[in-house]
Short mmCIF file of C-alpha atoms in Angstrom, two decimals:
data_model
loop_
_atom_site.label_atom_id
_atom_site.label_comp_id
_atom_site.label_asym_id
_atom_site.label_seq_id
_atom_site.Cartn_x
_atom_site.Cartn_y
_atom_site.Cartn_z
CA UNK A 24 -22.70 -21.50 -4.49
CA UNK A 25 -22.89 -20.11 -0.97
CA UNK A 26 -19.67 -18.39 0.14
CA UNK A 27 -18.73 -16.49 3.28
CA UNK A 28 -16.07 -13.79 3.18
CA UNK A 29 -14.75 -12.84 6.61
CA UNK A 30 -13.26 -9.35 6.68
CA UNK A 31 -14.25 -6.31 4.59
CA UNK A 32 -10.83 -4.83 4.00
CA UNK A 33 -9.63 -4.38 0.44
CA UNK A 34 -8.84 -8.11 0.12
CA UNK A 35 -12.25 -9.19 1.36
CA UNK A 36 -14.04 -6.64 -0.81
CA UNK A 37 -12.13 -7.83 -3.90
CA UNK A 38 -13.07 -11.45 -3.17
CA UNK A 39 -16.72 -10.62 -2.48
CA UNK A 40 -17.10 -8.57 -5.67
CA UNK A 41 -15.52 -11.21 -7.92
CA UNK A 42 -17.60 -13.99 -6.38
CA UNK A 43 -20.82 -12.01 -6.68
CA UNK A 44 -20.06 -11.17 -10.32
CA UNK A 45 -19.71 -14.89 -10.99
CA UNK A 46 -23.10 -15.69 -9.44
CA UNK A 47 -22.12 -16.85 -5.96
CA UNK A 48 -24.38 -16.08 -2.98
CA UNK A 49 -21.97 -14.08 -0.85
CA UNK A 50 -22.20 -13.13 2.80
CA UNK A 51 -19.59 -10.58 3.86
CA UNK A 52 -18.76 -10.41 7.57
CA UNK A 53 -17.02 -7.41 9.15
CA UNK A 54 -16.38 -6.75 12.82
CA UNK A 55 -16.30 -2.98 12.32
CA UNK A 56 -19.04 -0.63 11.29
CA UNK A 57 -17.40 0.40 8.01
CA UNK A 58 -15.46 -1.38 5.29
CA UNK A 59 -11.91 -0.72 4.20
CA UNK A 60 -9.66 -2.16 6.90
CA UNK A 61 -6.45 -0.15 6.98
CA UNK A 62 -7.58 1.87 3.95
CA UNK A 63 -10.81 3.36 5.28
CA UNK A 64 -12.28 6.73 6.20
CA UNK A 65 -13.01 7.87 9.74
CA UNK A 66 -14.93 10.84 11.12
CA UNK A 67 -13.05 13.00 13.65
CA UNK A 68 -14.14 16.44 14.86
CA UNK A 69 -16.72 16.57 12.09
CA UNK A 70 -14.06 15.92 9.44
CA UNK A 71 -13.81 12.89 7.19
CA UNK A 72 -10.19 11.69 7.29
CA UNK A 73 -8.39 8.49 6.35
CA UNK A 74 -7.03 6.16 9.02
CA UNK A 75 -3.71 6.39 7.19
CA UNK A 76 -2.23 8.46 4.37
CA UNK A 77 -1.69 5.91 1.59
CA UNK A 78 0.12 6.49 -1.71
CA UNK A 79 -0.98 4.66 -4.86
CA UNK A 80 0.78 4.25 -8.19
CA UNK A 81 -0.44 3.64 -11.70
CA UNK A 82 0.99 0.13 -11.27
CA UNK A 83 -2.00 -0.69 -9.04
CA UNK A 84 -3.79 -2.17 -12.03
CA UNK A 85 -5.95 -4.69 -10.16
CA UNK A 86 -7.08 -2.03 -7.70
CA UNK A 87 -8.03 0.35 -10.50
CA UNK A 88 -9.83 -2.44 -12.33
CA UNK A 89 -11.79 -3.37 -9.22
CA UNK A 90 -12.81 0.26 -8.74
CA UNK A 91 -14.17 0.37 -12.27
CA UNK A 92 -16.07 -2.88 -11.70
CA UNK A 93 -18.03 -1.32 -8.84
CA UNK A 94 -18.70 1.98 -10.60
CA UNK A 95 -15.90 4.10 -9.10
CA UNK A 96 -14.09 6.06 -11.83
CA UNK A 97 -10.34 6.31 -11.12
CA UNK A 98 -9.98 9.16 -13.62
CA UNK A 99 -12.39 11.27 -11.58
CA UNK A 100 -11.30 10.13 -8.12
CA UNK A 101 -7.52 10.46 -8.52
CA UNK A 102 -5.25 13.31 -9.51
CA UNK A 103 -2.84 11.37 -11.74
CA UNK A 104 0.60 12.92 -12.16
CA UNK A 105 4.02 11.77 -13.36
CA UNK A 106 6.07 10.78 -10.34
CA UNK A 107 8.23 13.36 -8.63
CA UNK A 108 10.37 12.91 -5.53
CA UNK A 109 11.02 16.32 -3.98
CA UNK A 110 12.38 17.38 -0.60
CA UNK A 111 13.11 20.57 1.32
CA UNK A 112 16.87 20.32 0.70
CA UNK A 113 16.60 20.96 -3.03
CA UNK A 114 16.59 17.36 -4.27
CA UNK A 115 14.17 16.79 -7.13
CA UNK A 116 13.67 13.83 -9.42
CA UNK A 117 10.84 14.38 -11.90
CA UNK A 118 9.69 11.95 -14.56
CA UNK A 119 8.46 13.45 -17.85
CA UNK A 120 5.45 12.13 -19.78
CA UNK A 121 7.70 10.10 -22.06
CA UNK A 122 7.49 6.41 -22.92
CA UNK A 123 9.23 3.99 -20.56
CA UNK A 124 12.13 3.54 -19.94
CA UNK A 125 13.12 6.98 -21.27
CA UNK A 126 11.04 8.74 -18.63
CA UNK A 127 12.98 7.12 -15.78
CA UNK A 128 16.33 7.59 -17.51
CA UNK A 129 15.64 11.30 -18.02
CA UNK A 130 14.46 11.65 -14.43
CA UNK A 131 17.72 10.16 -13.15
CA UNK A 132 19.95 12.13 -15.48
CA UNK A 133 18.30 15.45 -14.57
CA UNK A 134 17.95 14.85 -10.82
CA UNK A 135 18.91 17.98 -8.87
CA UNK A 136 21.82 17.98 -6.35
CA UNK A 137 23.28 14.73 -7.79
CA UNK A 138 26.60 14.80 -9.64
CA UNK A 139 26.87 13.24 -13.15
CA UNK A 140 29.09 10.27 -12.19
CA UNK A 141 26.57 9.11 -9.59
CA UNK A 142 23.69 9.48 -12.04
CA UNK A 143 25.48 7.36 -14.64
CA UNK A 144 26.49 4.75 -12.08
CA UNK A 145 22.90 4.47 -10.86
CA UNK A 146 21.48 4.24 -14.38
CA UNK A 147 23.87 1.39 -15.22
CA UNK A 148 23.05 -0.42 -11.96
CA UNK A 149 19.32 -0.17 -12.64
CA UNK A 150 19.85 -1.54 -16.13
CA UNK A 151 21.75 -4.54 -14.75
CA UNK A 152 18.96 -5.19 -12.25
CA UNK A 153 16.45 -5.05 -15.08
CA UNK A 154 18.47 -7.48 -17.23
CA UNK A 155 18.31 -9.94 -14.35
CA UNK A 156 14.54 -9.64 -14.24
CA UNK A 157 14.75 -7.94 -10.83
CA UNK A 158 15.65 -11.32 -9.31
CA UNK A 159 18.35 -11.23 -6.66
CA UNK A 160 20.77 -14.10 -6.10
CA UNK A 161 19.79 -13.99 -2.42
CA UNK A 162 17.47 -11.92 -0.28
CA UNK A 163 19.23 -9.49 2.03
CA UNK A 164 18.49 -6.10 3.52
CA UNK A 165 17.99 -3.17 1.18
CA UNK A 166 20.89 -1.44 2.93
CA UNK A 167 23.24 -4.36 2.20
CA UNK A 168 21.99 -4.57 -1.40
CA UNK A 169 22.68 -0.88 -1.97
CA UNK A 170 26.09 -1.16 -0.29
CA UNK A 171 27.09 -4.04 -2.59
CA UNK A 172 25.98 -2.02 -5.63
CA UNK A 173 27.97 1.02 -4.56
CA UNK A 174 24.77 3.03 -4.09
CA UNK A 175 26.08 5.15 -1.23
CA UNK A 176 25.58 8.71 -2.44
CA UNK A 177 22.84 11.29 -2.69
CA UNK A 178 20.39 9.03 -4.54
CA UNK A 179 20.54 6.46 -1.79
CA UNK A 180 19.64 9.03 0.87
CA UNK A 181 17.16 11.00 -1.19
CA UNK A 182 15.55 8.34 -3.41
CA UNK A 183 16.13 4.67 -2.60
CA UNK A 184 15.86 4.77 1.19
CA UNK A 185 12.77 7.05 1.25
CA UNK A 186 11.06 4.95 -1.45
CA UNK A 187 11.88 1.76 0.45
CA UNK A 188 10.39 3.10 3.66
CA UNK A 189 7.30 4.39 1.87
CA UNK A 190 6.68 1.18 -0.10
CA UNK A 191 7.61 -1.46 2.49
CA UNK A 192 6.90 0.50 5.68
CA UNK A 193 10.22 -0.91 6.83
CA UNK A 194 13.55 0.96 7.01
CA UNK A 195 16.26 -0.06 4.54
CA UNK A 196 18.39 -1.56 7.32
CA UNK A 197 15.83 -4.31 7.95
CA UNK A 198 13.75 -4.34 4.74
CA UNK A 199 13.80 -7.13 2.15
CA UNK A 200 15.80 -6.24 -0.95
CA UNK A 201 13.85 -8.75 -3.04
CA UNK A 202 10.49 -7.24 -2.09
CA UNK A 203 11.86 -3.78 -2.84
CA UNK A 204 13.15 -5.03 -6.20
CA UNK A 205 9.67 -6.39 -6.95
CA UNK A 206 8.20 -2.96 -6.23
CA UNK A 207 10.76 -1.33 -8.54
CA UNK A 208 10.05 -3.95 -11.23
CA UNK A 209 6.38 -3.01 -11.36
CA UNK A 210 6.88 0.75 -11.06
CA UNK A 211 10.11 2.43 -12.15
CA UNK A 212 11.13 -0.69 -14.07
CA UNK A 213 7.80 -1.24 -15.80
CA UNK A 214 7.56 -1.08 -19.61
CA UNK A 215 4.32 0.92 -19.17
CA UNK A 216 4.90 4.60 -18.48
CA UNK A 217 1.54 4.90 -16.74
CA UNK A 218 2.70 2.45 -14.05
CA UNK A 219 5.09 5.08 -12.69
CA UNK A 220 2.37 7.71 -12.24
CA UNK A 221 1.46 8.95 -8.79
CA UNK A 222 -2.24 8.66 -7.92
CA UNK A 223 -3.35 11.26 -5.39
CA UNK A 224 -6.89 10.77 -4.03
CA UNK A 225 -9.27 13.67 -4.58
CA UNK A 226 -11.72 12.17 -2.06
CA UNK A 227 -11.51 10.32 1.27
CA UNK A 228 -10.38 6.72 0.96
CA UNK A 229 -13.80 5.33 1.72
CA UNK A 230 -15.08 6.82 -1.53
CA UNK A 231 -12.36 5.19 -3.63
CA UNK A 232 -13.36 1.57 -3.09
CA UNK A 233 -14.97 0.55 0.25
CA UNK A 234 -18.20 2.52 -0.08
CA UNK A 235 -18.76 1.93 -3.83
CA UNK A 236 -17.99 -1.77 -3.36
CA UNK A 237 -20.50 -2.11 -0.52
CA UNK A 238 -23.19 -0.29 -2.53
CA UNK A 239 -22.47 -2.54 -5.52
CA UNK A 240 -22.54 -5.71 -3.44
CA UNK A 241 -25.86 -4.78 -1.85
CA UNK A 242 -27.36 -3.89 -5.24
CA UNK A 243 -26.23 -7.23 -6.65
CA UNK A 244 -27.67 -9.44 -3.94
CA UNK A 245 -24.79 -9.95 -1.51
CA UNK A 246 -25.49 -9.97 2.23
CA UNK A 247 -23.40 -7.59 4.35
CA UNK A 248 -23.11 -8.26 8.07
CA UNK A 249 -21.27 -5.35 9.64
CA UNK A 250 -20.65 -5.13 13.37
CA UNK A 251 -20.44 -8.94 13.42
CA UNK A 252 -17.21 -10.27 14.91
CA UNK A 253 -16.83 -13.86 13.76
CA UNK A 254 -16.05 -16.16 16.68
CA UNK A 255 -15.53 -19.52 15.00
CA UNK A 256 -14.83 -21.11 11.62
CA UNK A 257 -15.18 -24.89 11.53
CA UNK A 258 -15.81 -27.20 8.57
CA UNK A 259 -16.89 -24.33 6.30
CA UNK A 260 -19.26 -23.08 9.00
CA UNK A 261 -19.06 -19.47 10.20
CA UNK A 262 -20.46 -19.11 13.72
CA UNK A 263 -22.49 -22.25 13.08
CA UNK A 264 -23.84 -21.24 9.65
CA UNK A 265 -22.84 -23.62 6.85
CA UNK A 266 -21.29 -22.47 3.57
CA UNK A 267 -19.87 -24.19 0.52
CA UNK A 268 -16.64 -22.23 0.99
CA UNK A 269 -15.16 -19.62 3.31
CA UNK A 270 -12.59 -16.94 2.48
CA UNK A 271 -10.83 -15.56 5.55
CA UNK A 272 -9.58 -12.04 4.81
CA UNK A 273 -8.80 -10.70 8.27
CA UNK A 274 -5.52 -9.03 9.26
CA UNK A 275 -2.74 -11.50 10.11
CA UNK A 276 -2.74 -10.53 13.80
CA UNK A 277 -6.34 -11.77 14.00
CA UNK A 278 -5.98 -15.02 12.05
CA UNK A 279 -4.77 -17.06 15.03
CA UNK A 280 -8.01 -16.55 16.96
CA UNK A 281 -10.01 -18.04 14.07
CA UNK A 282 -7.57 -20.52 12.56
CA UNK A 283 -4.87 -21.45 15.09
CA UNK A 284 -3.38 -23.92 12.63
CA UNK A 285 -2.28 -21.06 10.33
CA UNK A 286 1.21 -19.79 11.11
CA UNK A 287 0.92 -16.04 10.54
CA UNK A 288 3.36 -14.77 13.13
CA UNK A 289 4.96 -11.49 12.05
CA UNK A 290 6.78 -8.57 13.48
CA UNK A 291 4.86 -5.37 12.82
CA UNK A 292 5.68 -1.81 11.82
CA UNK A 293 3.64 1.27 12.80
CA UNK A 294 2.37 4.18 10.74
CA UNK A 295 1.32 7.58 12.06
CA UNK A 296 -0.55 10.13 10.00
CA UNK A 297 -0.38 13.75 11.10
CA UNK A 298 -3.15 15.88 9.61
CA UNK A 299 -2.57 19.63 9.54
CA UNK A 300 -5.13 22.20 8.45
CA UNK A 301 -3.92 25.53 7.05
CA UNK A 302 -5.73 28.30 5.20
CA UNK A 303 -7.67 26.96 2.22
CA UNK A 304 -5.31 28.57 -0.32
CA UNK A 305 -2.18 26.92 1.19
CA UNK A 306 -0.60 24.50 -1.24
CA UNK A 307 2.65 22.91 -2.36
CA UNK A 308 4.27 23.38 -5.75
CA UNK A 309 3.98 19.61 -6.16
CA UNK A 310 1.46 17.80 -3.94
CA UNK A 311 3.97 15.26 -2.55
CA UNK A 312 6.94 16.37 -0.46
CA UNK A 313 9.49 14.27 1.43
CA UNK A 314 10.12 15.98 4.75
CA UNK A 315 13.04 13.78 5.82
CA UNK A 316 14.42 14.81 9.19
CA UNK A 317 13.84 12.72 12.30
CA UNK A 318 10.59 11.20 11.08
CA UNK A 319 11.19 10.59 7.36
CA UNK A 320 7.62 11.76 6.77
CA UNK A 321 5.94 12.29 3.41
CA UNK A 322 3.50 15.18 3.16
CA UNK A 323 0.54 14.93 0.80
CA UNK A 324 -1.37 18.08 -0.15
CA UNK A 325 -5.01 16.96 0.08
CA UNK A 326 -6.38 20.29 -1.16
CA UNK A 327 -8.15 23.16 0.63
CA UNK A 328 -5.21 23.56 2.97
CA UNK A 329 -5.36 20.03 4.44
CA UNK A 330 -2.13 18.05 4.56
CA UNK A 331 -1.72 14.39 5.48
CA UNK A 332 1.81 13.58 6.61
CA UNK A 333 2.68 9.87 6.84
CA UNK A 334 5.42 8.54 9.12
CA UNK A 335 6.42 4.92 8.51
CA UNK A 336 8.29 2.29 10.49
CA UNK A 337 9.62 2.17 14.03
CA UNK A 338 11.62 5.20 15.12
CA UNK A 339 12.23 7.79 17.81
CA UNK A 340 9.02 9.55 16.78
CA UNK A 341 7.00 6.86 18.57
CA UNK A 342 8.02 8.29 21.96
CA UNK A 343 6.62 11.74 21.13
CA UNK A 344 3.20 12.83 22.28
CA UNK A 345 0.64 13.70 19.61
CA UNK A 346 1.16 17.39 20.31
CA UNK A 347 4.96 17.14 20.03
CA UNK A 348 4.76 15.00 16.88
CA UNK A 349 2.35 17.43 15.20
CA UNK A 350 4.63 20.34 16.14
CA UNK A 351 7.67 18.61 14.66
CA UNK A 352 5.89 17.87 11.39
CA UNK A 353 4.50 21.41 11.25
CA UNK A 354 8.04 22.79 11.57
CA UNK A 355 9.40 20.40 8.92
CA UNK A 356 6.63 21.32 6.51
CA UNK A 357 7.51 25.00 6.84
CA UNK A 358 4.13 26.48 5.97
CA UNK A 359 3.65 28.37 9.21
CA UNK A 360 1.32 27.53 12.11
CA UNK A 361 -1.56 25.15 11.43
CA UNK A 362 -5.01 26.03 12.67
CA UNK A 363 -5.90 22.43 13.52
CA UNK A 364 -4.18 19.08 13.76
CA UNK A 365 -4.98 15.44 14.35
CA UNK A 366 -2.67 12.45 14.79
CA UNK A 367 -3.81 8.91 13.91
CA UNK A 368 -1.50 6.09 14.97
CA UNK A 369 -1.68 2.50 13.77
CA UNK A 370 0.73 0.50 15.95
CA UNK A 371 0.50 -2.65 13.83
CA UNK A 372 -0.19 -1.06 10.48
CA UNK A 373 1.75 -3.61 8.39
CA UNK A 374 3.91 -6.65 8.84
CA UNK A 375 7.65 -6.02 8.82
CA UNK A 376 8.94 -6.80 5.32
CA UNK A 377 12.24 -8.28 6.46
CA UNK A 378 14.48 -10.48 4.26
CA UNK A 379 13.58 -14.14 3.74
CA UNK A 380 10.21 -13.67 5.37
CA UNK A 381 8.07 -16.81 5.56
CA UNK A 382 4.46 -16.10 4.63
CA UNK A 383 1.48 -18.48 4.61
CA UNK A 384 -0.08 -19.72 1.40
CA UNK A 385 -3.63 -18.83 0.50
CA UNK A 386 -4.40 -22.55 0.24
CA UNK A 387 -5.17 -24.48 3.43
CA UNK A 388 -5.56 -28.16 4.31
CA UNK A 389 -9.31 -27.76 3.79
CA UNK A 390 -10.09 -26.99 0.11
CA UNK A 391 -13.25 -25.16 1.24
CA UNK A 392 -11.18 -22.69 3.24
CA UNK A 393 -9.02 -20.05 1.47
CA UNK A 394 -7.01 -17.15 2.86
CA UNK A 395 -6.80 -13.61 1.49
CA UNK A 396 -4.87 -10.57 2.63
CA UNK A 397 -1.72 -8.71 1.65
CA UNK A 398 0.35 -11.00 3.87
CA UNK A 399 -0.53 -13.95 1.59
CA UNK A 400 0.55 -12.15 -1.61
CA UNK A 401 4.22 -13.05 -1.31
CA UNK A 402 5.38 -11.02 -4.32
CA UNK A 403 4.65 -7.69 -2.60
CA UNK A 404 5.07 -6.07 0.78
CA UNK A 405 1.95 -4.96 2.67
CA UNK A 406 0.19 -2.89 0.00
CA UNK A 407 -3.40 -2.28 -1.03
CA UNK A 408 -2.60 -3.72 -4.45
CA UNK A 409 -1.31 -6.91 -2.84
CA UNK A 410 -4.50 -7.11 -0.79
CA UNK A 411 -6.71 -6.72 -3.86
CA UNK A 412 -4.75 -9.30 -5.85
CA UNK A 413 -4.93 -11.76 -2.97
CA UNK A 414 -8.70 -11.31 -2.71
CA UNK A 415 -9.22 -11.90 -6.41
CA UNK A 416 -6.97 -14.98 -6.28
CA UNK A 417 -8.96 -16.35 -3.33
CA UNK A 418 -12.22 -15.92 -5.23
CA UNK A 419 -10.75 -17.63 -8.31
CA UNK A 420 -9.50 -20.52 -6.15
CA UNK A 421 -12.96 -21.05 -4.63
CA UNK A 422 -14.65 -20.97 -8.03
CA UNK A 423 -12.12 -23.36 -9.58
CA UNK A 424 -12.57 -25.78 -6.69
CA UNK A 425 -16.35 -25.69 -7.15
CA UNK A 426 -16.03 -26.46 -10.87
CA UNK A 427 -14.00 -29.62 -10.35
CA UNK A 428 -15.88 -32.94 -10.42
CA UNK A 429 -16.59 -34.44 -7.02
#
């Protein structure tokens, strides 16, 4: 079976790997020079950085499985730690290495700067949400959902709103409560303790999946066409070359140029990553720190004195110059003056995960044409795990279609 995959982000890579493993002759098209999409490595000033500071959880099971399939060992490539949410104001919620749900319960009950009545109220609310299978009666904003639940205290400001912004890249005031509940279901609400773990990359993002996947695909007979911007897709033909099936795994803002019949109109949210280099022995007590303040940034200690600080969603920070933004993050981090900095901005990093968002199906009117991408995985916001799951689903759909009698 001859299949084209258009787009070598994490969705396209997942589709290409699964198809190749099942014996399909795969051609992978990518407009850029490297794979990875919004989870790739870039070279700036002789340094290998990521185009965005992403956070992964143990709940990213499909992503971890895909890494193993292409020879990338998650145990070696990630620093796996029980989740902690820590900020500069003294708030700290730390999960122990206990079985679920006792780890989350203990984390809530021992959270610093939160009074006992609020802890108990939150624990009972979370239990009620769990009893309902994390299904809401209606989708509304996360802010309205928390208001209705009486979640208006310290945990809202220090836990729920920062987690919402980090996971959905959308502030609580305009983020979907149902999508946030889905994230909680598969992380803090999971019956598997390991799903709550924080996975901190020990290497640049390109070495986690994009580069190993491309090496594996090449070694297993797939054709990789990088630097090739696809201009047309018609009747299972890509730029005039015929295929048995085509998986389109480009970002939603590019889908209209290839498939105008697909309604993938979204509002978008930006992400900026501020990299700061300090002395090599500079480190945090825990390698993830919520900086809060005007930007709501999360700082990740990447080792050897390098910090990647991610700022999510629209905000006043967008009007700052790179120099001013780096200075503000440097002050918030409180580690003294940095010797070097770099700001990477992605203006349309993710779609806005607003309530009752309409998203296209992966299935199209042409059974030979399937979509992949995090925007098609309706259970999640724009995440790498959603992208990987969508790619694997697209590959399975193509293979199932091929196995049906004509």
